Amino acid sequence: MTKYAAIARDLSALVDSKEPGERIPSEQELASRYEVSAMTVRRALQILIESGRIEGIPGRGTFVREPTVTKPLTSTSFSETMRASGRVPSSRLLSAAIEPATEDECRQLGLEPGDAVLHIRRVRYGDDVPLCLEHARLAAARFPGLLGHDLEASLYSLLRTKYKTVISRARFEVAATHADPGSAENLGIDTTTPCLRTRTWGRASDGVIVEHTTSLYRGDMYRLTLEDDPGQN
């Protein structure tokens, strides 16, 4: 094992012992501790930076990062992803309303002009840290009385238990973007922070598209992954 790899492994254990936001020793301090050159230490630190474990802030030092949430591109819900990451999911409801379907919503949800759409806007949290700004649109006729339920709990769980509707993903799109000032405030980030904007379409067991959701994820704390399906070529 190379010197820098051994140092990186040792520093990884050090990072595990610290809380997010805590400072780790400087390059000079680490070079003196391990009796190596600053270049060797820099290569070790780069391994941890690239893996998202630490971040360097010019003029201040190097700090432990908040753990990144990794979401597989499957039909798992936000709440399921949080629990799988060892975080406690929660939501803050921004607004909930029923409105006439727009032309685009008719197209996305297969509705007719004059049909109603449920709009649910929420901030999604993991361990009380805002991670996602979500706007769900659902066919109102399919879910009567939905707005009277607790909309700060898992929406997919609510649809499953109260409406006997299990949502599966029909389509998924993702693009890199930045948050507008209002969205940035809700997510607790700066407007220069990279974000991921996703669009998902969910279908019920009868094959009908009943949900269209746009979500804005913090790019500094959220990662999307695509895993191979052994059943597909």
PDB file of C-alpha atoms in Angstrom:
ATOM      1  CA  MET A   1       0.000   0.000   0.000  1.00  0.00           C
ATOM      2  CA  THR A   2       1.345   3.447  -0.905  1.00  0.00           C
ATOM      3  CA  LYS A   3       2.024   6.002   1.814  1.00  0.00           C
ATOM      4  CA  TYR A   4      -0.775   8.310   0.744  1.00  0.00           C
ATOM      5  CA  ALA A   5      -3.287   5.432   0.591  1.00  0.00           C
ATOM      6  CA  ALA A   6      -2.319   4.354   4.105  1.00  0.00           C
ATOM      7  CA  ILE A   7      -2.703   7.923   5.335  1.00  0.00           C
ATOM      8  CA  ALA A   8      -6.085   8.208   3.599  1.00  0.00           C
ATOM      9  CA  ARG A   9      -7.268   5.064   5.385  1.00  0.00           C
ATOM     10  CA  ASP A  10      -6.079   6.448   8.724  1.00  0.00           C
ATOM     11  CA  LEU A  11      -7.732   9.802   8.064  1.00  0.00           C
ATOM     12  CA  SER A  12     -10.961   8.049   7.116  1.00  0.00           C
ATOM     13  CA  ALA A  13     -11.119   6.632  10.639  1.00  0.00           C
ATOM     14  CA  LEU A  14     -10.427  10.115  12.006  1.00  0.00           C
ATOM     15  CA  VAL A  15     -13.289  11.566   9.959  1.00  0.00           C
ATOM     16  CA  ASP A  16     -15.626   8.842  11.271  1.00  0.00           C
ATOM     17  CA  SER A  17     -14.872   9.986  14.821  1.00  0.00           C
ATOM     18  CA  LYS A  18     -15.827  13.607  14.136  1.00  0.00           C
ATOM     19  CA  GLU A  19     -19.105  15.429  13.607  1.00  0.00           C
ATOM     20  CA  PRO A  20     -20.036  17.200  10.341  1.00  0.00           C
ATOM     21  CA  GLY A  21     -18.496  20.663  10.298  1.00  0.00           C
ATOM     22  CA  GLU A  22     -15.551  19.772  12.533  1.00  0.00           C
ATOM     23  CA  ARG A  23     -12.105  20.778  11.302  1.00  0.00           C
ATOM     24  CA  ILE A  24      -9.382  18.233  10.652  1.00  0.00           C
ATOM     25  CA  PRO A  25      -5.631  19.006  10.962  1.00  0.00           C
ATOM     26  CA  SER A  26      -3.978  21.063   8.236  1.00  0.00           C
ATOM     27  CA  GLU A  27      -1.683  19.653   5.544  1.00  0.00           C
ATOM     28  CA  GLN A  28       1.332  20.929   7.444  1.00  0.00           C
ATOM     29  CA  GLU A  29       0.158  19.356  10.700  1.00  0.00           C
ATOM     30  CA  LEU A  30      -0.532  16.038   8.996  1.00  0.00           C
ATOM     31  CA  ALA A  31       2.787  16.089   7.120  1.00  0.00           C
ATOM     32  CA  SER A  32       4.580  16.557  10.440  1.00  0.00           C
ATOM     33  CA  ARG A  33       2.510  13.854  12.144  1.00  0.00           C
ATOM     34  CA  TYR A  34       3.140  11.235   9.436  1.00  0.00           C
ATOM     35  CA  GLU A  35       6.656  12.443   8.584  1.00  0.00           C
ATOM     36  CA  VAL A  36       5.887  12.757   4.879  1.00  0.00           C
ATOM     37  CA  SER A  37       5.800  15.558   2.323  1.00  0.00           C
ATOM     38  CA  ALA A  38       2.893  17.955   1.962  1.00  0.00           C
ATOM     39  CA  MET A  39       2.297  16.498  -1.529  1.00  0.00           C
ATOM     40  CA  THR A  40       1.765  13.008  -0.056  1.00  0.00           C
ATOM     41  CA  VAL A  41      -0.733  14.389   2.454  1.00  0.00           C
ATOM     42  CA  ARG A  42      -2.485  16.336  -0.308  1.00  0.00           C
ATOM     43  CA  ARG A  43      -2.984  13.146  -2.338  1.00  0.00           C
ATOM     44  CA  ALA A  44      -4.446  11.399   0.723  1.00  0.00           C
ATOM     45  CA  LEU A  45      -6.811  14.290   1.382  1.00  0.00           C
ATOM     46  CA  GLN A  46      -7.892  14.308  -2.263  1.00  0.00           C
ATOM     47  CA  ILE A  47      -9.129  10.735  -1.920  1.00  0.00           C
ATOM     48  CA  LEU A  48     -11.434  11.803   0.919  1.00  0.00           C
ATOM     49  CA  ILE A  49     -12.528  14.942  -0.923  1.00  0.00           C
ATOM     50  CA  GLU A  50     -13.470  12.969  -4.043  1.00  0.00           C
ATOM     51  CA  SER A  51     -15.461  10.499  -1.947  1.00  0.00           C
ATOM     52  CA  GLY A  52     -17.400  13.364  -0.360  1.00  0.00           C
ATOM     53  CA  ARG A  53     -16.040  12.775   3.145  1.00  0.00           C
ATOM     54  CA  ILE A  54     -14.370  16.165   3.627  1.00  0.00           C
ATOM     55  CA  GLU A  55     -14.251  19.566   1.959  1.00  0.00           C
ATOM     56  CA  GLY A  56     -11.624  22.278   1.837  1.00  0.00           C
ATOM     57  CA  ILE A  57     -12.674  25.873   2.404  1.00  0.00           C
ATOM     58  CA  PRO A  58     -10.061  28.416   1.204  1.00  0.00           C
ATOM     59  CA  GLY A  59      -8.651  30.459   4.049  1.00  0.00           C
ATOM     60  CA  ARG A  60     -10.374  28.377   6.727  1.00  0.00           C
ATOM     61  CA  GLY A  61      -9.178  24.786   6.467  1.00  0.00           C
ATOM     62  CA  THR A  62     -10.545  21.316   5.790  1.00  0.00           C
ATOM     63  CA  PHE A  63     -13.787  20.145   7.383  1.00  0.00           C
ATOM     64  CA  VAL A  64     -15.872  16.985   7.735  1.00  0.00           C
ATOM     65  CA  ARG A  65     -18.816  17.034   5.346  1.00  0.00           C
ATOM     66  CA  GLU A  66     -22.392  16.115   6.094  1.00  0.00           C
ATOM     67  CA  PRO A  67     -22.837  12.529   4.782  1.00  0.00           C
ATOM     68  CA  THR A  68     -24.217  12.399   1.241  1.00  0.00           C
ATOM     69  CA  VAL A  69     -27.520  10.636   0.647  1.00  0.00           C
ATOM     70  CA  THR A  70     -27.414   8.168  -2.244  1.00  0.00           C
ATOM     71  CA  LYS A  71     -30.714   7.414  -3.952  1.00  0.00           C
ATOM     72  CA  PRO A  72     -30.959   4.549  -6.449  1.00  0.00           C
ATOM     73  CA  LEU A  73     -32.997   5.263  -9.571  1.00  0.00           C
ATOM     74  CA  THR A  74     -35.777   2.897  -8.590  1.00  0.00           C
ATOM     75  CA  SER A  75     -39.320   3.444  -7.375  1.00  0.00           C
ATOM     76  CA  THR A  76     -38.219   3.753  -3.738  1.00  0.00           C
ATOM     77  CA  SER A  77     -39.796   6.730  -2.025  1.00  0.00           C
ATOM     78  CA  PHE A  78     -37.925   9.589  -0.361  1.00  0.00           C
ATOM     79  CA  SER A  79     -38.829   8.205   3.074  1.00  0.00           C
ATOM     80  CA  GLU A  80     -37.508   4.749   2.163  1.00  0.00           C
ATOM     81  CA  THR A  81     -34.284   6.273   0.845  1.00  0.00           C
ATOM     82  CA  MET A  82     -33.782   8.224   4.065  1.00  0.00           C
ATOM     83  CA  ARG A  83     -34.316   5.183   6.266  1.00  0.00           C
ATOM     84  CA  ALA A  84     -31.939   3.139   4.126  1.00  0.00           C
ATOM     85  CA  SER A  85     -29.337   5.886   4.651  1.00  0.00           C
ATOM     86  CA  GLY A  86     -29.831   5.780   8.413  1.00  0.00           C
ATOM     87  CA  ARG A  87     -31.668   9.113   8.527  1.00  0.00           C
ATOM     88  CA  VAL A  88     -35.054  10.023   9.937  1.00  0.00           C
ATOM     89  CA  PRO A  89     -37.353  11.359   7.175  1.00  0.00           C
ATOM     90  CA  SER A  90     -39.770  14.210   7.719  1.00  0.00           C
ATOM     91  CA  SER A  91     -41.585  16.864   5.688  1.00  0.00           C
ATOM     92  CA  ARG A  92     -42.804  20.428   5.988  1.00  0.00           C
ATOM     93  CA  LEU A  93     -45.952  21.204   4.013  1.00  0.00           C
ATOM     94  CA  LEU A  94     -45.691  24.437   2.047  1.00  0.00           C
ATOM     95  CA  SER A  95     -49.073  24.308   0.314  1.00  0.00           C
ATOM     96  CA  ALA A  96     -51.823  21.911  -0.710  1.00  0.00           C
ATOM     97  CA  ALA A  97     -54.598  22.790  -3.133  1.00  0.00           C
ATOM     98  CA  ILE A  98     -56.956  21.421  -5.751  1.00  0.00           C
ATOM     99  CA  GLU A  99     -56.915  23.270  -9.065  1.00  0.00           C
ATOM    100  CA  PRO A 100     -58.227  22.849 -12.624  1.00  0.00           C
ATOM    101  CA  ALA A 101     -55.767  20.897 -14.750  1.00  0.00           C
ATOM    102  CA  THR A 102     -53.617  22.961 -17.075  1.00  0.00           C
ATOM    103  CA  GLU A 103     -53.031  21.859 -20.649  1.00  0.00           C
ATOM    104  CA  ASP A 104     -49.652  20.434 -19.659  1.00  0.00           C
ATOM    105  CA  GLU A 105     -51.121  18.586 -16.666  1.00  0.00           C
ATOM    106  CA  CYS A 106     -53.828  17.082 -18.873  1.00  0.00           C
ATOM    107  CA  ARG A 107     -51.083  15.806 -21.132  1.00  0.00           C
ATOM    108  CA  GLN A 108     -48.851  14.516 -18.312  1.00  0.00           C
ATOM    109  CA  LEU A 109     -51.647  12.812 -16.349  1.00  0.00           C
ATOM    110  CA  GLY A 110     -53.945  11.811 -19.192  1.00  0.00           C
ATOM    111  CA  LEU A 111     -56.738  14.099 -17.988  1.00  0.00           C
ATOM    112  CA  GLU A 112     -59.492  15.979 -19.790  1.00  0.00           C
ATOM    113  CA  PRO A 113     -59.989  19.772 -19.742  1.00  0.00           C
ATOM    114  CA  GLY A 114     -61.911  20.675 -16.584  1.00  0.00           C
ATOM    115  CA  ASP A 115     -60.528  17.753 -14.551  1.00  0.00           C
ATOM    116  CA  ALA A 116     -59.014  18.623 -11.180  1.00  0.00           C
ATOM    117  CA  VAL A 117     -55.430  18.169 -10.025  1.00  0.00           C
ATOM    118  CA  LEU A 118     -54.099  17.970  -6.477  1.00  0.00           C
ATOM    119  CA  HIS A 119     -50.999  20.122  -5.894  1.00  0.00           C
ATOM    120  CA  ILE A 120     -48.842  19.265  -2.867  1.00  0.00           C
ATOM    121  CA  ARG A 121     -45.656  21.248  -2.231  1.00  0.00           C
ATOM    122  CA  ARG A 122     -43.312  20.132   0.541  1.00  0.00           C
ATOM    123  CA  VAL A 123     -39.772  20.465   1.848  1.00  0.00           C
ATOM    124  CA  ARG A 124     -38.332  17.005   2.539  1.00  0.00           C
ATOM    125  CA  TYR A 125     -35.864  16.506   5.380  1.00  0.00           C
ATOM    126  CA  GLY A 126     -33.372  13.874   6.507  1.00  0.00           C
ATOM    127  CA  ASP A 127     -32.431  14.208  10.193  1.00  0.00           C
ATOM    128  CA  ASP A 128     -33.962  17.715  10.136  1.00  0.00           C
ATOM    129  CA  VAL A 129     -31.674  18.810   7.279  1.00  0.00           C
ATOM    130  CA  PRO A 130     -33.584  20.124   4.218  1.00  0.00           C
ATOM    131  CA  LEU A 131     -32.628  17.986   1.218  1.00  0.00           C
ATOM    132  CA  CYS A 132     -35.408  18.298  -1.332  1.00  0.00           C
ATOM    133  CA  LEU A 133     -38.128  20.669  -2.482  1.00  0.00           C
ATOM    134  CA  GLU A 134     -40.995  18.637  -3.927  1.00  0.00           C
ATOM    135  CA  HIS A 135     -44.094  19.488  -5.972  1.00  0.00           C
ATOM    136  CA  ALA A 136     -46.426  16.517  -6.477  1.00  0.00           C
ATOM    137  CA  ARG A 137     -49.398  16.623  -8.824  1.00  0.00           C
ATOM    138  CA  LEU A 138     -52.024  13.889  -8.645  1.00  0.00           C
ATOM    139  CA  ALA A 139     -55.286  13.179 -10.431  1.00  0.00           C
ATOM    140  CA  ALA A 140     -57.878  14.468  -7.925  1.00  0.00           C
ATOM    141  CA  ALA A 141     -60.684  12.110  -8.982  1.00  0.00           C
ATOM    142  CA  ARG A 142     -58.484   9.155  -8.084  1.00  0.00           C
ATOM    143  CA  PHE A 143     -57.818  10.332  -4.525  1.00  0.00           C
ATOM    144  CA  PRO A 144     -60.933  12.021  -3.051  1.00  0.00           C
ATOM    145  CA  GLY A 145     -60.363  13.665   0.318  1.00  0.00           C
ATOM    146  CA  LEU A 146     -56.572  13.376   0.092  1.00  0.00           C
ATOM    147  CA  LEU A 147     -55.984  16.941   1.257  1.00  0.00           C
ATOM    148  CA  GLY A 148     -57.703  16.131   4.553  1.00  0.00           C
ATOM    149  CA  HIS A 149     -54.985  13.656   5.521  1.00  0.00           C
ATOM    150  CA  ASP A 150     -51.574  14.264   7.099  1.00  0.00           C
ATOM    151  CA  LEU A 151     -49.518  15.391   4.129  1.00  0.00           C
ATOM    152  CA  GLU A 152     -46.295  15.720   6.097  1.00  0.00           C
ATOM    153  CA  ALA A 153     -46.054  11.935   6.348  1.00  0.00           C
ATOM    154  CA  SER A 154     -45.031   9.634   3.484  1.00  0.00           C
ATOM    155  CA  LEU A 155     -47.326  10.328   0.525  1.00  0.00           C
ATOM    156  CA  TYR A 156     -46.714   6.929  -1.094  1.00  0.00           C
ATOM    157  CA  SER A 157     -47.563   5.210   2.195  1.00  0.00           C
ATOM    158  CA  LEU A 158     -50.757   7.258   2.451  1.00  0.00           C
ATOM    159  CA  LEU A 159     -51.787   6.329  -1.084  1.00  0.00           C
ATOM    160  CA  ARG A 160     -51.081   2.689  -0.360  1.00  0.00           C
ATOM    161  CA  THR A 161     -52.964   2.456   2.940  1.00  0.00           C
ATOM    162  CA  LYS A 162     -55.892   4.817   2.359  1.00  0.00           C
ATOM    163  CA  TYR A 163     -56.449   4.441  -1.383  1.00  0.00           C
ATOM    164  CA  LYS A 164     -55.062   0.941  -2.027  1.00  0.00           C
ATOM    165  CA  THR A 165     -52.819   2.423  -4.712  1.00  0.00           C
ATOM    166  CA  VAL A 166     -49.230   1.243  -5.071  1.00  0.00           C
ATOM    167  CA  ILE A 167     -47.176   3.635  -7.191  1.00  0.00           C
ATOM    168  CA  SER A 168     -44.479   2.345  -9.521  1.00  0.00           C
ATOM    169  CA  ARG A 169     -42.178   4.557 -11.549  1.00  0.00           C
ATOM    170  CA  ALA A 170     -43.169   4.939 -15.185  1.00  0.00           C
ATOM    171  CA  ARG A 171     -40.580   7.533 -16.224  1.00  0.00           C
ATOM    172  CA  PHE A 172     -37.726   9.503 -14.696  1.00  0.00           C
ATOM    173  CA  GLU A 173     -35.818  12.590 -15.894  1.00  0.00           C
ATOM    174  CA  VAL A 174     -32.962  14.460 -14.234  1.00  0.00           C
ATOM    175  CA  ALA A 175     -31.102  17.691 -15.048  1.00  0.00           C
ATOM    176  CA  ALA A 176     -28.473  19.852 -13.380  1.00  0.00           C
ATOM    177  CA  THR A 177     -29.671  23.288 -12.292  1.00  0.00           C
ATOM    178  CA  HIS A 178     -29.507  25.967  -9.592  1.00  0.00           C
ATOM    179  CA  ALA A 179     -32.203  27.004  -7.130  1.00  0.00           C
ATOM    180  CA  ASP A 180     -34.103  30.249  -7.444  1.00  0.00           C
ATOM    181  CA  PRO A 181     -33.920  32.510  -4.349  1.00  0.00           C
ATOM    182  CA  GLY A 182     -37.168  31.189  -2.827  1.00  0.00           C
ATOM    183  CA  SER A 183     -36.212  27.542  -3.323  1.00  0.00           C
ATOM    184  CA  ALA A 184     -32.704  28.199  -2.014  1.00  0.00           C
ATOM    185  CA  GLU A 185     -34.144  29.695   1.154  1.00  0.00           C
ATOM    186  CA  ASN A 186     -36.340  26.650   1.737  1.00  0.00           C
ATOM    187  CA  LEU A 187     -33.362  24.339   1.229  1.00  0.00           C
ATOM    188  CA  GLY A 188     -30.973  26.408   3.344  1.00  0.00           C
ATOM    189  CA  ILE A 189     -28.472  26.840   0.513  1.00  0.00           C
ATOM    190  CA  ASP A 190     -26.992  29.583  -1.629  1.00  0.00           C
ATOM    191  CA  THR A 191     -28.306  30.136  -5.166  1.00  0.00           C
ATOM    192  CA  THR A 192     -24.858  29.117  -6.481  1.00  0.00           C
ATOM    193  CA  THR A 193     -25.105  25.624  -4.954  1.00  0.00           C
ATOM    194  CA  PRO A 194     -25.506  22.996  -7.711  1.00  0.00           C
ATOM    195  CA  CYS A 195     -28.830  21.144  -7.574  1.00  0.00           C
ATOM    196  CA  LEU A 196     -30.523  18.246  -9.313  1.00  0.00           C
ATOM    197  CA  ARG A 197     -33.992  18.740 -10.735  1.00  0.00           C
ATOM    198  CA  THR A 198     -35.959  15.554 -11.329  1.00  0.00           C
ATOM    199  CA  ARG A 199     -39.308  14.777 -12.928  1.00  0.00           C
ATOM    200  CA  THR A 200     -41.028  11.492 -12.180  1.00  0.00           C
ATOM    201  CA  TRP A 201     -44.234   9.924 -13.405  1.00  0.00           C
ATOM    202  CA  GLY A 202     -45.933   7.294 -11.257  1.00  0.00           C
ATOM    203  CA  ARG A 203     -48.433   4.718 -12.442  1.00  0.00           C
ATOM    204  CA  ALA A 204     -50.956   2.705 -10.468  1.00  0.00           C
ATOM    205  CA  SER A 205     -51.294  -1.073 -10.757  1.00  0.00           C
ATOM    206  CA  ASP A 206     -53.863  -0.653 -13.546  1.00  0.00           C
ATOM    207  CA  GLY A 207     -51.215   1.076 -15.665  1.00  0.00           C
ATOM    208  CA  VAL A 208     -52.717   4.569 -15.434  1.00  0.00           C
ATOM    209  CA  ILE A 209     -50.372   7.510 -14.758  1.00  0.00           C
ATOM    210  CA  VAL A 210     -51.733   9.126 -11.589  1.00  0.00           C
ATOM    211  CA  GLU A 211     -48.766  11.151 -10.302  1.00  0.00           C
ATOM    212  CA  HIS A 212     -46.311  13.646 -11.778  1.00  0.00           C
ATOM    213  CA  THR A 213     -43.724  15.068  -9.366  1.00  0.00           C
ATOM    214  CA  THR A 214     -40.942  17.603  -9.845  1.00  0.00           C
ATOM    215  CA  SER A 215     -38.238  17.682  -7.171  1.00  0.00           C
ATOM    216  CA  LEU A 216     -35.234  19.917  -6.526  1.00  0.00           C
ATOM    217  CA  TYR A 217     -32.443  18.119  -4.661  1.00  0.00           C
ATOM    218  CA  ARG A 218     -29.411  19.681  -3.035  1.00  0.00           C
ATOM    219  CA  GLY A 219     -26.465  18.663  -5.188  1.00  0.00           C
ATOM    220  CA  ASP A 220     -24.040  19.027  -2.292  1.00  0.00           C
ATOM    221  CA  MET A 221     -25.799  16.353  -0.231  1.00  0.00           C
ATOM    222  CA  TYR A 222     -27.711  14.139  -2.647  1.00  0.00           C
ATOM    223  CA  ARG A 223     -26.472  11.628  -5.201  1.00  0.00           C
ATOM    224  CA  LEU A 224     -28.488   9.601  -7.702  1.00  0.00           C
ATOM    225  CA  THR A 225     -27.221   6.190  -8.764  1.00  0.00           C
ATOM    226  CA  LEU A 226     -28.233   3.766 -11.483  1.00  0.00           C
ATOM    227  CA  GLU A 227     -27.662   0.136 -10.609  1.00  0.00           C
ATOM    228  CA  ASP A 228     -27.519  -2.703 -13.108  1.00  0.00           C
ATOM    229  CA  ASP A 229     -30.564  -4.938 -13.253  1.00  0.00           C
ATOM    230  CA  PRO A 230     -29.284  -8.520 -13.637  1.00  0.00           C
ATOM    231  CA  GLY A 231     -32.532  -9.393 -15.381  1.00  0.00           C
ATOM    232  CA  GLN A 232     -31.925  -6.881 -18.179  1.00  0.00           C
ATOM    233  CA  ASN A 233     -29.434  -7.031 -21.061  1.00  0.00           C
TER     234      ASN A 233
END
